[in-house]
Coordinates of C-alpha atoms in Angstrom, one line a residue:
M93 CA 0.0 0.0 0.0
E94 CA 1.5 3.3 -1.1
Q95 CA 1.6 6.0 1.4
T96 CA 1.1 9.5 0.0
R97 CA 3.2 12.2 1.5
K98 CA 1.3 15.3 2.6
R99 CA 2.9 18.5 1.6
V100 CA 3.4 20.7 4.6
P101 CA 2.2 24.2 3.7
E102 CA 4.6 27.0 4.2
N103 CA 3.5 29.6 6.6
S104 CA 3.5 33.2 5.7
G105 CA 6.4 34.0 8.0
S106 CA 8.8 31.6 6.3
I107 CA 7.8 32.9 2.8
V108 CA 8.5 36.5 3.9
T109 CA 11.8 35.5 5.4
R110 CA 12.9 33.7 2.3
W111 CA 12.1 36.5 -0.1
F112 CA 13.6 39.1 2.3
L113 CA 16.9 37.1 2.3
I114 CA 16.8 36.7 -1.5
A115 CA 16.1 40.4 -2.0
S116 CA 18.8 41.4 0.4
A117 CA 21.4 39.2 -1.4
L118 CA 20.4 40.6 -4.8
L119 CA 20.5 44.2 -3.5
F120 CA 23.9 43.6 -2.0
L121 CA 25.2 42.1 -5.2
A122 CA 23.8 45.0 -7.2
L123 CA 25.4 47.7 -5.0
F124 CA 28.8 46.1 -4.4
L125 CA 29.4 44.0 -7.5
V126 CA 27.3 44.9 -10.5
T127 CA 27.3 48.7 -10.0
P128 CA 31.2 49.0 -9.6
L129 CA 31.6 46.9 -12.8
L130 CA 29.2 49.1 -14.7
V131 CA 30.9 52.3 -13.4
V132 CA 34.3 51.0 -14.8
F133 CA 32.9 50.7 -18.3
V134 CA 30.8 53.9 -18.2
E135 CA 33.8 55.9 -17.1
A136 CA 36.1 54.2 -19.6
L137 CA 33.7 55.1 -22.5
D138 CA 32.9 58.6 -21.1
K139 CA 34.6 60.3 -24.0
G140 CA 33.8 57.8 -26.7
W141 CA 35.5 54.8 -28.3
D142 CA 38.3 56.8 -29.8
A143 CA 39.5 58.0 -26.4
Y144 CA 39.1 54.5 -25.0
W145 CA 41.3 52.9 -27.7
T146 CA 43.8 55.7 -27.6
A147 CA 44.3 55.1 -23.8
I148 CA 44.8 51.4 -24.3
R149 CA 47.2 51.8 -27.3
E150 CA 49.3 54.4 -25.4
P151 CA 52.9 53.2 -25.2
D152 CA 53.0 53.1 -21.4
A153 CA 49.7 51.1 -21.3
L154 CA 51.0 48.6 -23.9
S155 CA 54.2 48.2 -21.9
A156 CA 52.1 47.6 -18.7
I157 CA 49.9 45.0 -20.5
Y158 CA 53.0 43.3 -21.9
L159 CA 54.7 43.1 -18.5
S160 CA 51.6 41.7 -16.8
L161 CA 51.3 39.1 -19.5
T162 CA 55.0 38.3 -19.2
A163 CA 54.8 37.8 -15.4
A164 CA 51.7 35.6 -15.8
V165 CA 53.2 33.5 -18.6
I166 CA 56.3 32.8 -16.5
A167 CA 54.7 32.5 -13.0
V168 CA 51.7 30.4 -13.9
P169 CA 53.4 27.5 -15.6
I170 CA 56.0 27.3 -12.8
N171 CA 53.4 27.3 -10.1
T172 CA 51.3 24.8 -12.1
V173 CA 54.2 22.3 -12.1
F174 CA 55.0 23.0 -8.4
G175 CA 51.3 22.7 -7.5
I176 CA 51.0 19.3 -9.2
A177 CA 54.1 18.1 -7.5
A178 CA 53.1 19.4 -4.1
A179 CA 49.5 18.0 -4.4
W180 CA 50.9 14.6 -5.6
S181 CA 53.4 14.4 -2.7
L182 CA 50.8 15.5 0.0
T183 CA 48.0 13.2 -1.2
K184 CA 49.9 10.1 -2.4
F185 CA 52.7 9.7 0.2
E186 CA 53.2 9.9 3.9
F187 CA 56.4 11.5 5.0
R188 CA 58.0 13.5 7.8
G189 CA 57.4 17.2 7.5
R190 CA 54.1 16.8 5.5
N191 CA 52.2 19.2 7.9
V192 CA 55.0 21.7 7.5
L193 CA 54.7 21.7 3.8
I194 CA 50.9 22.1 4.0
T195 CA 51.4 25.1 6.3
L196 CA 54.0 26.7 4.0
L197 CA 51.6 26.4 1.1
D198 CA 49.1 28.7 2.9
L199 CA 51.8 31.2 3.8
P200 CA 51.1 33.6 0.8
F201 CA 47.4 33.6 1.9
A202 CA 48.3 34.6 5.5
V203 CA 51.0 37.2 4.7
S204 CA 50.0 40.7 3.4
P205 CA 51.1 41.3 -0.2
V206 CA 52.9 44.4 0.9
I207 CA 54.9 42.3 3.4
S208 CA 55.6 39.8 0.7
G209 CA 57.1 42.5 -1.4
L210 CA 59.2 43.8 1.5
I211 CA 60.6 40.3 2.0
F212 CA 62.1 40.4 -1.5
V213 CA 63.4 43.9 -0.9
L214 CA 65.2 42.7 2.3
M215 CA 66.6 39.7 0.3
F216 CA 67.6 41.3 -3.0
G217 CA 67.5 45.1 -2.4
A218 CA 70.7 47.3 -2.3
Q219 CA 70.9 46.9 1.5
G220 CA 69.5 43.4 1.5
W221 CA 71.2 40.1 2.3
L222 CA 72.1 39.4 -1.4
G223 CA 72.2 43.1 -2.5
P224 CA 75.9 43.7 -2.5
W225 CA 76.6 40.4 -4.3
L226 CA 74.0 41.2 -6.9
A227 CA 75.4 44.7 -7.4
D228 CA 78.9 43.3 -7.9
H229 CA 77.6 41.0 -10.7
D230 CA 75.3 43.7 -12.2
I231 CA 72.2 41.7 -11.6
H232 CA 69.0 43.7 -11.1
I233 CA 66.1 42.1 -9.3
I234 CA 64.4 44.9 -7.2
F235 CA 63.0 47.7 -9.4
A236 CA 63.3 45.4 -12.4
V237 CA 61.3 42.7 -14.2
P238 CA 62.8 39.7 -12.3
G239 CA 61.5 41.1 -9.0
I240 CA 58.0 41.5 -10.4
I241 CA 58.1 37.9 -11.6
L242 CA 59.4 36.6 -8.3
T243 CA 56.7 38.4 -6.3
T244 CA 54.0 37.3 -8.7
M245 CA 55.2 33.7 -8.3
F246 CA 55.2 34.0 -4.5
V247 CA 51.6 35.4 -4.1
T248 CA 50.2 32.8 -6.6
V249 CA 51.9 29.7 -5.3
P250 CA 49.0 28.2 -3.4
F251 CA 46.2 28.4 -6.0
V252 CA 46.9 25.3 -8.2
A253 CA 48.0 23.1 -5.2
R254 CA 45.0 24.1 -3.1
E255 CA 42.6 23.2 -5.9
L256 CA 44.2 19.8 -6.6
I257 CA 44.7 18.6 -3.0
P258 CA 41.0 18.0 -2.1
H259 CA 40.3 16.4 -5.5
M260 CA 43.3 14.0 -5.3
Q261 CA 42.5 13.1 -1.7
A262 CA 38.9 12.2 -2.7
Q263 CA 40.3 10.2 -5.7
G264 CA 42.5 8.0 -3.4
R265 CA 45.4 5.9 -4.5
E266 CA 43.7 2.8 -5.8
E267 CA 43.8 3.6 -9.5
E268 CA 47.5 4.6 -9.4
E269 CA 48.4 1.5 -7.4
A270 CA 46.5 -0.7 -9.9
A271 CA 48.4 0.9 -12.8
L272 CA 51.8 0.3 -11.1
V273 CA 50.8 -3.4 -10.4
L274 CA 50.0 -3.7 -14.1
G275 CA 53.5 -2.5 -15.0
A276 CA 53.1 1.2 -15.7
N277 CA 55.9 3.4 -14.6
G278 CA 55.5 6.7 -12.7
M279 CA 55.2 9.0 -15.7
Q280 CA 52.8 6.6 -17.5
T281 CA 50.7 6.4 -14.3
F282 CA 50.6 10.2 -14.0
F283 CA 49.7 11.0 -17.6
R284 CA 47.3 8.1 -18.2
V285 CA 45.6 7.8 -14.8
T286 CA 46.1 10.8 -12.5
L287 CA 46.0 13.7 -15.0
P288 CA 42.8 12.7 -16.7
N289 CA 41.1 12.6 -13.3
I290 CA 42.3 16.0 -12.2
K291 CA 42.3 17.9 -15.4
W292 CA 39.3 20.1 -14.6
S293 CA 40.5 20.9 -11.1
L294 CA 43.9 21.7 -12.6
M295 CA 42.3 24.0 -15.1
Y296 CA 40.4 25.7 -12.3
G297 CA 43.5 26.3 -10.3
V298 CA 45.4 27.6 -13.4
I299 CA 42.5 30.1 -14.1
L300 CA 42.6 31.4 -10.5
C301 CA 46.4 31.6 -10.6
T302 CA 46.3 33.6 -13.8
A303 CA 43.7 36.0 -12.6
R304 CA 45.7 36.7 -9.4
A305 CA 48.9 37.1 -11.3
M306 CA 47.5 39.6 -13.7
G307 CA 45.7 41.6 -11.0
E308 CA 48.4 41.6 -8.2
F309 CA 49.1 45.1 -6.9
G310 CA 50.5 45.2 -3.3
A311 CA 53.6 43.0 -3.6
V312 CA 54.4 44.2 -7.1
A313 CA 54.1 47.8 -6.1
V314 CA 56.8 47.4 -3.5
V315 CA 59.4 45.9 -5.8
S316 CA 58.6 47.6 -9.1
G317 CA 59.8 51.2 -8.4
H318 CA 56.9 52.5 -10.5
I319 CA 59.1 53.1 -13.6
R320 CA 56.7 54.1 -16.4
G321 CA 57.1 52.0 -19.5
E322 CA 59.5 49.6 -17.7
T323 CA 58.2 48.2 -14.4
N324 CA 54.6 49.2 -14.3
T325 CA 52.0 46.4 -14.5
I326 CA 48.4 47.0 -15.4
P327 CA 47.2 47.7 -11.8
L328 CA 50.2 50.0 -11.2
H329 CA 49.6 51.9 -14.5
V330 CA 45.9 52.3 -13.5
E331 CA 47.0 53.9 -10.2
I332 CA 49.4 56.3 -11.9
L333 CA 46.7 57.4 -14.4
Y334 CA 44.1 57.9 -11.7
N335 CA 46.5 59.9 -9.5
E336 CA 47.1 62.1 -12.6
Y337 CA 43.4 62.7 -12.9
N338 CA 43.4 60.9 -16.2
F339 CA 40.2 59.1 -15.3
V340 CA 39.3 58.0 -18.9
G341 CA 42.7 56.4 -19.3
A342 CA 42.7 54.8 -15.8
F343 CA 39.2 53.3 -16.3
A344 CA 40.0 52.2 -19.9
V345 CA 43.0 50.2 -18.7
A346 CA 41.1 49.0 -15.6
S347 CA 38.4 47.7 -18.0
L348 CA 40.9 45.1 -19.3
L349 CA 41.3 43.7 -15.8
T350 CA 37.5 43.8 -15.4
L351 CA 37.0 41.8 -18.6
L352 CA 39.6 39.4 -17.4
A353 CA 37.7 38.9 -14.2
L354 CA 34.4 38.4 -16.1
A355 CA 36.1 35.9 -18.4
T356 CA 37.6 34.1 -15.3
L357 CA 34.1 33.8 -13.7
A358 CA 32.7 32.4 -17.0
I359 CA 35.4 29.8 -17.4
K360 CA 35.2 29.1 -13.6
K361 CA 31.5 28.2 -13.9
I362 CA 32.1 26.0 -16.9
V363 CA 34.9 24.1 -15.1
E364 CA 32.7 23.8 -12.0
W365 CA 30.0 22.3 -14.1
K366 CA 32.5 19.8 -15.7
I367 CA 33.8 18.9 -12.2
S368 CA 30.3 18.2 -10.9
E369 CA 29.4 15.9 -13.8

């Protein structure tokens, strides 16, 4: 005999509460997320498309775009390789110092970006630990491109590893152990078993790492020296233009980072959908 479930009617109080919470969330998103994004594009196009494209094609802006892309192109692949290695080590093996490595992975999250930049100044600056040796060998790190790349690498270290670790822990070791028993070596096991299982999580981590690398401000500002056309990344160039009251130029360049953020969110949702399948 089938038992029918009686639907419990919602009382008016719960309905009001639900719609109040939904409306509050939508209002919050509209005020603090959607409106600022719209303001960026409205201000960027305030004087028309010609002024917008002129601001983006300006030599200092192109140099900032190129430098941001260069830092990301170098930092993201290195951190991807490191993230895969760290996640593999932490999830597939038990070893002494494992908890220390996990703690160190979270260090860039805990340390202020400005402090991160100061750490590199203390290490590689003119009065730093390695400063005199670098000066003697005419090697420039602080107030130069290498310093920007190093700080970008530091602040983006955790992203790939932190996305892979939960997925690889949930995956377990059974498939890799079965592959090894069947005669596969370490590289074959990784490329044919592990990588296909983590590819979407890996892509998710790479996306977040790239977005942070392109948008990093605090740590890069400390080591860059704000040299126009040489050591200014996109966020630093936006700051300079804004301080010069060149609002159209500042918002035009800022719109590139905004478009990157929107593209990141779109790809993020696609990857999350693939992971949930």
